[in-house]
Coordinates of C-alpha atoms in Angstrom, one line a residue:
X1 CA -37.5 16.7 -26.6
X2 CA -38.6 15.8 -30.0
X3 CA -40.8 12.8 -30.6
X4 CA -38.9 9.7 -31.7
X5 CA -40.1 6.5 -33.2
X6 CA -39.7 3.1 -31.4
X7 CA -37.1 2.0 -33.7
X8 CA -35.1 5.2 -33.2
X9 CA -35.2 4.8 -29.5
X10 CA -34.1 1.3 -29.7
X11 CA -31.1 2.3 -31.9
X12 CA -30.1 5.0 -29.6
X13 CA -30.5 3.3 -26.2
X14 CA -30.1 -0.5 -26.7
X15 CA -26.7 -2.1 -26.4
X16 CA -25.1 -3.7 -29.3
X17 CA -24.6 -6.9 -27.2
X18 CA -26.6 -7.7 -24.2
X19 CA -28.0 -10.6 -22.1
X20 CA -30.5 -12.8 -23.8
X21 CA -33.0 -12.2 -21.0
X22 CA -32.7 -8.4 -21.5
X23 CA -33.0 -8.7 -25.3
X24 CA -36.0 -10.9 -25.2
X25 CA -37.9 -9.9 -22.1
X26 CA -36.8 -6.4 -21.0
X27 CA -35.9 -4.3 -24.0
X28 CA -39.4 -4.7 -25.8
X29 CA -41.0 -3.4 -22.6
X30 CA -38.3 -0.9 -21.5
X31 CA -38.1 1.0 -24.8
X32 CA -41.9 1.5 -24.9
X33 CA -41.9 2.8 -21.3
X34 CA -38.9 5.0 -22.1
X35 CA -40.8 6.9 -24.8
X36 CA -43.3 7.9 -22.4
X37 CA -41.1 8.6 -19.5
X38 CA -38.7 10.7 -21.6
X39 CA -41.4 13.3 -22.1
X40 CA -41.3 14.4 -18.4
X41 CA -38.3 16.4 -17.2
X42 CA -38.8 15.5 -13.6
X43 CA -38.0 11.9 -14.4
X44 CA -34.3 11.6 -14.2
X45 CA -32.0 8.4 -14.4
X46 CA -31.2 8.7 -10.6
X47 CA -34.9 8.9 -9.7
X48 CA -35.6 5.9 -11.8
X49 CA -32.9 4.0 -10.0
X50 CA -34.4 4.8 -6.7
X51 CA -37.7 3.6 -7.9
X52 CA -36.1 0.3 -9.0
X53 CA -34.6 -0.1 -5.5
X54 CA -38.0 0.5 -3.7
X55 CA -39.9 -1.9 -6.0
X56 CA -37.2 -4.4 -5.5
X57 CA -37.5 -4.1 -1.7
X58 CA -41.3 -4.5 -2.2
X59 CA -40.8 -7.8 -4.0
X60 CA -38.6 -8.9 -1.0
X61 CA -41.5 -8.2 1.4
X62 CA -43.7 -10.5 -0.7
X63 CA -41.0 -13.2 -0.9
X64 CA -40.8 -13.2 2.9
X65 CA -44.5 -14.3 3.2
X66 CA -43.6 -17.5 1.4
X67 CA -47.1 -18.5 0.1
X68 CA -47.7 -19.2 -3.6
X69 CA -49.6 -16.0 -4.3
X70 CA -47.0 -13.8 -2.7
X71 CA -44.2 -15.6 -4.5
X72 CA -45.9 -14.8 -7.8
X73 CA -46.4 -11.1 -6.9
X74 CA -42.9 -10.9 -5.7
X75 CA -41.6 -12.4 -9.0
X76 CA -43.7 -9.8 -11.0
X77 CA -42.4 -7.0 -8.9
X78 CA -38.8 -8.1 -9.2
X79 CA -39.1 -8.2 -13.0
X80 CA -40.5 -4.7 -13.0
X81 CA -37.7 -3.5 -10.7
X82 CA -35.2 -4.9 -13.2
X83 CA -36.9 -3.3 -16.2
X84 CA -36.6 0.1 -14.4
X85 CA -33.0 -0.8 -13.6
X86 CA -32.4 -1.0 -17.4
X87 CA -34.5 2.1 -18.1
X88 CA -32.3 4.4 -16.0
X89 CA -29.3 3.7 -18.2
X90 CA -31.3 4.0 -21.4
X91 CA -32.7 7.3 -20.3
X92 CA -29.2 8.6 -19.5
X93 CA -28.1 7.7 -22.9
X94 CA -31.2 9.1 -24.7
X95 CA -30.9 12.5 -22.8
X96 CA -27.2 12.5 -22.3
X97 CA -27.6 13.4 -18.6
X98 CA -25.9 10.5 -17.0
X99 CA -23.4 10.9 -14.3
X100 CA -20.6 8.9 -12.6
X101 CA -22.4 9.0 -9.3
X102 CA -25.5 7.6 -11.1
X103 CA -23.5 4.6 -12.4
X104 CA -22.2 3.9 -8.9
X105 CA -25.6 4.2 -7.5
X106 CA -27.0 1.8 -9.9
X107 CA -24.4 -0.7 -9.2
X108 CA -24.8 -0.5 -5.4
X109 CA -28.6 -0.6 -5.5
X110 CA -28.4 -3.8 -7.6
X111 CA -26.3 -5.6 -4.8
X112 CA -28.6 -4.3 -2.1
X113 CA -31.7 -5.6 -4.1
X114 CA -30.2 -9.0 -4.6
X115 CA -29.1 -9.1 -0.8
X116 CA -32.6 -8.4 0.5
X117 CA -34.4 -10.6 -2.0
X118 CA -32.3 -13.6 -1.4
X119 CA -32.6 -13.3 2.4
X120 CA -36.4 -12.7 2.1
X121 CA -37.1 -15.5 -0.4
X122 CA -35.0 -18.2 1.4
X123 CA -36.0 -16.9 4.8
X124 CA -39.7 -17.1 4.0
X125 CA -39.4 -20.6 2.8
X126 CA -37.4 -21.6 5.9
X127 CA -40.1 -20.1 8.2
X128 CA -42.7 -22.2 6.3
X129 CA -40.9 -25.5 6.0
X130 CA -38.1 -25.2 8.5
X131 CA -35.8 -26.7 6.0
X132 CA -32.3 -25.6 6.8
X133 CA -31.2 -26.0 3.1
X134 CA -32.9 -22.7 2.4
X135 CA -30.5 -21.0 4.7
X136 CA -27.5 -22.5 2.8
X137 CA -29.2 -21.4 -0.4
X138 CA -29.4 -17.9 0.8
X139 CA -25.6 -17.8 1.5
X140 CA -24.9 -19.3 -1.9
X141 CA -26.9 -16.8 -3.8
X142 CA -25.4 -13.8 -2.0
X143 CA -21.9 -15.2 -2.4
X144 CA -22.1 -16.2 -6.2
X145 CA -23.7 -12.8 -7.0
X146 CA -20.8 -11.1 -5.2
X147 CA -18.2 -13.3 -6.8
X148 CA -19.7 -12.8 -10.3
X149 CA -19.6 -9.1 -10.2
X150 CA -16.2 -8.8 -8.4
X151 CA -14.6 -11.2 -10.9
X152 CA -16.1 -9.3 -13.8
X153 CA -14.8 -6.0 -12.5
X154 CA -11.2 -7.4 -11.9
X155 CA -11.0 -9.0 -15.3
X156 CA -12.1 -5.9 -17.0
X157 CA -9.5 -3.9 -15.0
X158 CA -6.8 -6.3 -16.0
X159 CA -7.8 -6.2 -19.6
X160 CA -7.7 -2.5 -19.7
X161 CA -4.3 -2.6 -18.1
X162 CA -2.9 -4.9 -20.7
X163 CA -4.3 -2.8 -23.5
X164 CA -2.8 0.4 -21.9
X165 CA 0.6 -1.2 -21.7
X166 CA 0.4 -2.4 -25.3
X167 CA -0.7 1.1 -26.5
X168 CA 2.1 2.7 -24.5
X169 CA 4.8 0.6 -25.9
X170 CA 3.5 0.8 -29.4
X171 CA 3.2 4.7 -29.1
X172 CA 6.8 4.9 -28.0
X173 CA 8.0 2.9 -30.9
X174 CA 6.0 4.9 -33.4
X175 CA 7.2 8.2 -32.0
X176 CA 10.9 6.8 -32.2
X177 CA 10.3 5.9 -35.9
X178 CA 8.9 9.2 -36.8
X179 CA 11.7 11.0 -34.9
X180 CA 14.1 9.0 -36.8
X181 CA 12.6 9.9 -40.2
X182 CA 13.0 13.6 -40.8
X183 CA 10.5 13.5 -43.7
X184 CA 7.7 12.1 -41.6
X185 CA 8.4 14.1 -38.4
X186 CA 5.2 16.1 -38.7
X187 CA 2.9 13.1 -39.2
X188 CA 0.8 11.6 -36.3
X189 CA 1.7 8.2 -35.3
X190 CA -1.3 5.8 -36.0
X191 CA -2.8 4.2 -32.9
X192 CA -2.7 0.5 -32.2
X193 CA -6.1 -1.3 -32.8
X194 CA -7.4 -4.4 -30.9
X195 CA -9.1 -7.3 -32.7
X196 CA -12.0 -7.4 -30.0
X197 CA -13.0 -3.8 -30.9
X198 CA -12.9 -4.6 -34.7
X199 CA -15.0 -7.7 -34.2
X200 CA -17.5 -5.8 -32.0
X201 CA -18.0 -3.2 -34.9
X202 CA -18.0 -5.9 -37.6
X203 CA -19.3 -9.0 -36.1
X204 CA -19.8 -10.9 -39.4
X205 CA -16.2 -10.2 -40.7
X206 CA -13.4 -12.6 -40.4
X207 CA -10.6 -12.0 -37.9
X208 CA -7.8 -12.3 -40.4
X209 CA -9.5 -10.1 -43.0
X210 CA -9.9 -7.4 -40.3
X211 CA -6.3 -7.8 -39.4
X212 CA -5.2 -7.3 -43.0
X213 CA -7.6 -4.4 -43.6
X214 CA -6.9 -2.6 -40.3
X215 CA -5.1 0.8 -40.3
X216 CA -1.9 0.4 -38.3
X217 CA -1.0 -2.4 -36.1
X218 CA -3.8 -4.8 -35.0
X219 CA -3.3 -6.6 -31.7
X220 CA -5.2 -9.8 -31.1
X221 CA -5.5 -11.0 -27.3
X222 CA -7.8 -13.7 -28.1
X223 CA -5.9 -15.6 -30.8
X224 CA -5.3 -18.6 -28.8
X225 CA -8.9 -18.9 -27.7
X226 CA -10.2 -18.8 -31.3
X227 CA -7.4 -21.2 -32.4
X228 CA -8.4 -23.8 -29.9
X229 CA -12.2 -23.4 -30.3
X230 CA -12.8 -22.6 -34.1
X231 CA -16.5 -23.2 -33.7
X232 CA -16.9 -20.4 -31.2
X233 CA -16.8 -17.9 -34.2
X234 CA -19.8 -19.3 -35.8
X235 CA -21.8 -19.5 -32.5
X236 CA -20.7 -15.9 -31.7
X237 CA -21.9 -14.6 -35.0
X238 CA -25.2 -16.4 -34.8
X239 CA -25.9 -14.9 -31.5
X240 CA -24.7 -11.4 -32.3
X241 CA -27.2 -11.1 -35.1
X242 CA -29.9 -11.1 -32.4
X243 CA -27.8 -8.8 -30.2
X244 CA -27.2 -11.6 -27.7
X245 CA -23.8 -12.0 -26.1
X246 CA -22.1 -15.3 -26.0
X247 CA -22.0 -15.3 -22.2
X248 CA -25.4 -16.9 -21.9
X249 CA -25.6 -17.5 -18.2
X250 CA -24.2 -14.4 -16.5
X251 CA -25.3 -12.6 -13.3
X252 CA -28.5 -11.3 -14.9
X253 CA -29.8 -14.7 -15.9
X254 CA -28.6 -16.0 -12.5
X255 CA -30.8 -13.4 -10.7
X256 CA -33.8 -14.0 -13.1
X257 CA -33.7 -17.7 -12.6
X258 CA -33.8 -17.5 -8.8
X259 CA -36.1 -14.5 -8.1
X260 CA -38.6 -15.1 -11.1
X261 CA -38.4 -18.6 -12.6
X262 CA -38.0 -20.4 -9.2
X263 CA -40.9 -18.7 -7.4
X264 CA -43.2 -19.1 -10.5
X265 CA -42.6 -22.9 -10.8
X266 CA -42.4 -23.5 -7.2
X267 CA -39.0 -25.3 -7.1
X268 CA -36.7 -22.8 -5.5
X269 CA -33.9 -25.1 -4.3
X270 CA -33.7 -26.9 -7.5
X271 CA -33.6 -23.6 -9.4
X272 CA -30.7 -22.3 -7.2
X273 CA -28.7 -25.5 -7.7
X274 CA -29.1 -25.6 -11.6
X275 CA -28.5 -21.8 -11.9
X276 CA -25.3 -22.0 -9.7
X277 CA -23.9 -24.8 -11.7
X278 CA -24.6 -23.2 -15.0
X279 CA -23.1 -19.9 -14.0
X280 CA -20.1 -21.7 -12.5
X281 CA -19.4 -23.4 -15.8
X282 CA -19.7 -20.2 -17.8
X283 CA -17.4 -18.4 -15.2
X284 CA -14.8 -21.0 -15.6
X285 CA -15.0 -20.5 -19.3
X286 CA -14.5 -16.8 -18.8
X287 CA -11.5 -17.4 -16.5
X288 CA -10.0 -19.8 -19.0
X289 CA -10.4 -17.4 -21.9
X290 CA -8.8 -14.7 -19.8
X291 CA -5.9 -17.0 -19.0
X292 CA -5.3 -17.4 -22.7
X293 CA -5.4 -13.7 -23.2
X294 CA -2.7 -13.1 -20.7
X295 CA -0.5 -15.6 -22.7
X296 CA -1.3 -13.6 -25.9
X297 CA -0.4 -10.5 -24.1
X298 CA 2.9 -11.9 -22.9
X299 CA 3.8 -12.9 -26.5
X300 CA 2.7 -9.6 -27.9
X301 CA 4.8 -7.7 -25.3
X302 CA 7.9 -10.0 -25.9
X303 CA 7.6 -9.3 -29.7
X304 CA 7.3 -5.5 -29.1
X305 CA 10.3 -5.4 -26.8
X306 CA 12.3 -7.5 -29.2
X307 CA 11.8 -4.9 -31.8
X308 CA 12.5 -2.0 -29.6
X309 CA 13.0 -2.5 -25.9
X310 CA 11.0 -0.2 -23.7
X311 CA 10.9 0.3 -20.0
X312 CA 7.2 0.7 -19.7
X313 CA 5.4 -2.0 -17.9
X314 CA 8.7 -3.2 -16.4
X315 CA 10.1 -3.0 -12.9
X316 CA 13.3 -1.4 -12.0
X317 CA 16.1 -3.8 -11.3
X318 CA 16.9 -2.6 -7.8
X319 CA 13.2 -3.2 -6.9
X320 CA 13.5 -6.9 -7.5
X321 CA 15.5 -7.3 -4.5
X322 CA 12.6 -6.2 -2.2
X323 CA 13.1 -5.6 1.4
X324 CA 15.8 -8.3 1.9
X325 CA 18.5 -6.1 0.3
X326 CA 19.8 -8.9 -1.9
X327 CA 22.5 -7.8 -4.3
X328 CA 23.1 -4.4 -2.5
X329 CA 26.5 -3.1 -3.9
X330 CA 29.4 -3.7 -1.6
X331 CA 30.6 -0.1 -1.8
X332 CA 27.4 1.1 -0.1
X333 CA 28.0 -1.2 2.9
X334 CA 31.7 -0.2 2.9
X335 CA 30.8 3.4 3.4
X336 CA 31.8 4.5 6.9
X337 CA 29.5 7.3 7.0
X338 CA 26.6 5.1 6.4
X339 CA 27.6 2.4 8.9
X340 CA 28.6 4.9 11.6
X341 CA 25.8 7.7 11.6
X342 CA 26.5 10.7 13.8
X343 CA 24.0 11.9 16.4
X344 CA 23.4 15.1 14.4
X345 CA 22.2 13.0 11.4
X346 CA 19.1 12.1 13.3
X347 CA 17.6 14.9 15.5
X348 CA 15.6 12.3 17.5
X349 CA 18.7 10.2 18.3
X350 CA 19.7 10.3 22.1
X351 CA 22.8 8.3 22.8
X352 CA 23.4 6.4 26.0
X353 CA 25.0 8.5 28.7
X354 CA 28.8 7.8 29.0
X355 CA 29.6 6.3 32.4
X356 CA 33.3 6.6 32.0
X357 CA 35.8 9.0 33.4
X358 CA 39.0 10.2 31.9
X359 CA 40.9 9.7 35.1
X360 CA 42.5 6.4 36.1
X361 CA 40.9 4.6 38.9
X362 CA 43.4 3.6 41.7
X363 CA 41.4 1.8 44.3
X364 CA 43.9 -0.6 45.8
X365 CA 41.1 -2.9 47.1
X366 CA 39.3 -3.5 43.6
X367 CA 41.0 -4.7 40.5
X368 CA 40.2 -2.8 37.4
X369 CA 37.6 -4.1 34.9
X370 CA 39.2 -3.8 31.5
X371 CA 37.4 -3.5 28.1
X372 CA 34.0 -4.6 29.4
X373 CA 30.6 -3.0 30.2
X374 CA 30.3 -1.9 33.8
X375 CA 28.5 -4.1 36.1
X376 CA 27.6 -3.8 39.9
X377 CA 29.0 -7.4 40.3
X378 CA 32.4 -6.6 38.7
X379 CA 34.1 -6.2 42.0
X380 CA 32.8 -9.5 43.3
X381 CA 33.7 -11.4 40.1
X382 CA 36.6 -9.6 38.5
X383 CA 37.8 -12.5 36.4
X384 CA 34.3 -12.9 34.7
X385 CA 34.3 -9.4 33.6
X386 CA 37.9 -9.1 32.5
X387 CA 38.8 -9.5 28.9
X388 CA 42.4 -10.1 27.7
X389 CA 44.2 -6.9 26.4
X390 CA 44.7 -6.4 22.7
X391 CA 47.7 -4.7 21.1
X392 CA 46.6 -1.3 22.3
X393 CA 46.2 -2.4 26.0
X394 CA 49.3 -0.6 27.1
X395 CA 47.6 2.7 26.3
X396 CA 44.3 2.0 28.0
X397 CA 43.3 3.6 31.2
X398 CA 41.5 2.1 34.1
X399 CA 37.7 3.1 34.2
X400 CA 35.3 3.3 37.0
X401 CA 32.3 1.0 36.9
X402 CA 28.9 2.3 36.6
X403 CA 28.1 1.3 40.2
X404 CA 30.4 0.4 43.0
X405 CA 29.2 -1.2 46.2
X406 CA 30.4 0.6 49.5
X407 CA 33.6 -0.7 51.0
X408 CA 33.3 -2.4 54.4
X409 CA 36.9 -3.6 54.7
X410 CA 38.2 -3.0 58.3
X411 CA 41.8 -3.5 59.5
X412 CA 42.5 -6.8 61.1
X413 CA 42.5 -6.6 64.9
X414 CA 44.6 -8.8 67.0
X415 CA 43.6 -10.0 70.5
X416 CA 40.4 -9.7 72.3
X417 CA 38.2 -6.7 72.3
X418 CA 39.0 -4.5 75.2
X419 CA 42.6 -5.3 75.3

């Protein structure tokens, strides 16, 4: 590929917003390494990802030793592993050879590296000091790292879902308006725009000005957050001038503090505690901001549905009743065919054998069992198994029980045997 200047590589590969640790301590080194690595075709993003994993596992091996020198080497290797982890994405953007599998591989290897390094770092300190708090710290690091990335993915998924629903409803309304106006039937309906995208492209602009200047409808899902915290806009603009995102303590800073700062300063437990508290605070802020966004989404959807009701994003009325069958129409329950299915309706249905006969039973020694399920004890307790006749009893026939005990009645004999 053609030679590019350092500034050109930075423009092509660096994100518009990134973690402050990446902007200050990773990008200056990663872009210079990228210029050299991009000249070789055998260096691919996936191979760089594998190299980052192996170097990260090497840092875990030094962490396990636990002495001061090994901790310093392990911290340096972990930082190099993270630099390579950033280079694989930059190389994919520069050459345009990134793949979906490569993105998945990068994410999984990050979690493996954190897991092994956390167990090795805390396990090495436990073996040296026998302080059980390091075991709890290892669990806390793994759990918080997992919670951070799972929560981030879920919030991102829900935000994309809200945007998709708004876009669908808006598109339906635009198409209906264009269909109603014959003169504009051939025009393309303008797409809805979101304020967060406009602010990302124009970080110095005011939200109200962007909303007025935007082409088509502009939806703001962070209006309540900016209204409650007006100072956030100034802080955000100041940070974005340096490409630093407002989420100052994220998963990246959490890892760097524990696996680099902690081993270098020699206070691992204190570093874990402070990092966990700071990341927890910022995560609560993110959750609170997302909650306000859901309220904005509810208001936007209510306004759109008030203008032109739409069925997108809604649940059919009959599904609200769930499995309890609440509100089932009475005419369905009154249908005789549904309440009395025939055997041929279900090929797997096998009815019970009919134990009855059409011929009347005339045993003079046993009273008939009427309108009851047959029982082997019916002849011994006839009254218990006999039900009163209804208005159709006169037409009923006597039926034979399913089982009848053999009769042992003998005629009464008078006198002595032998007479």
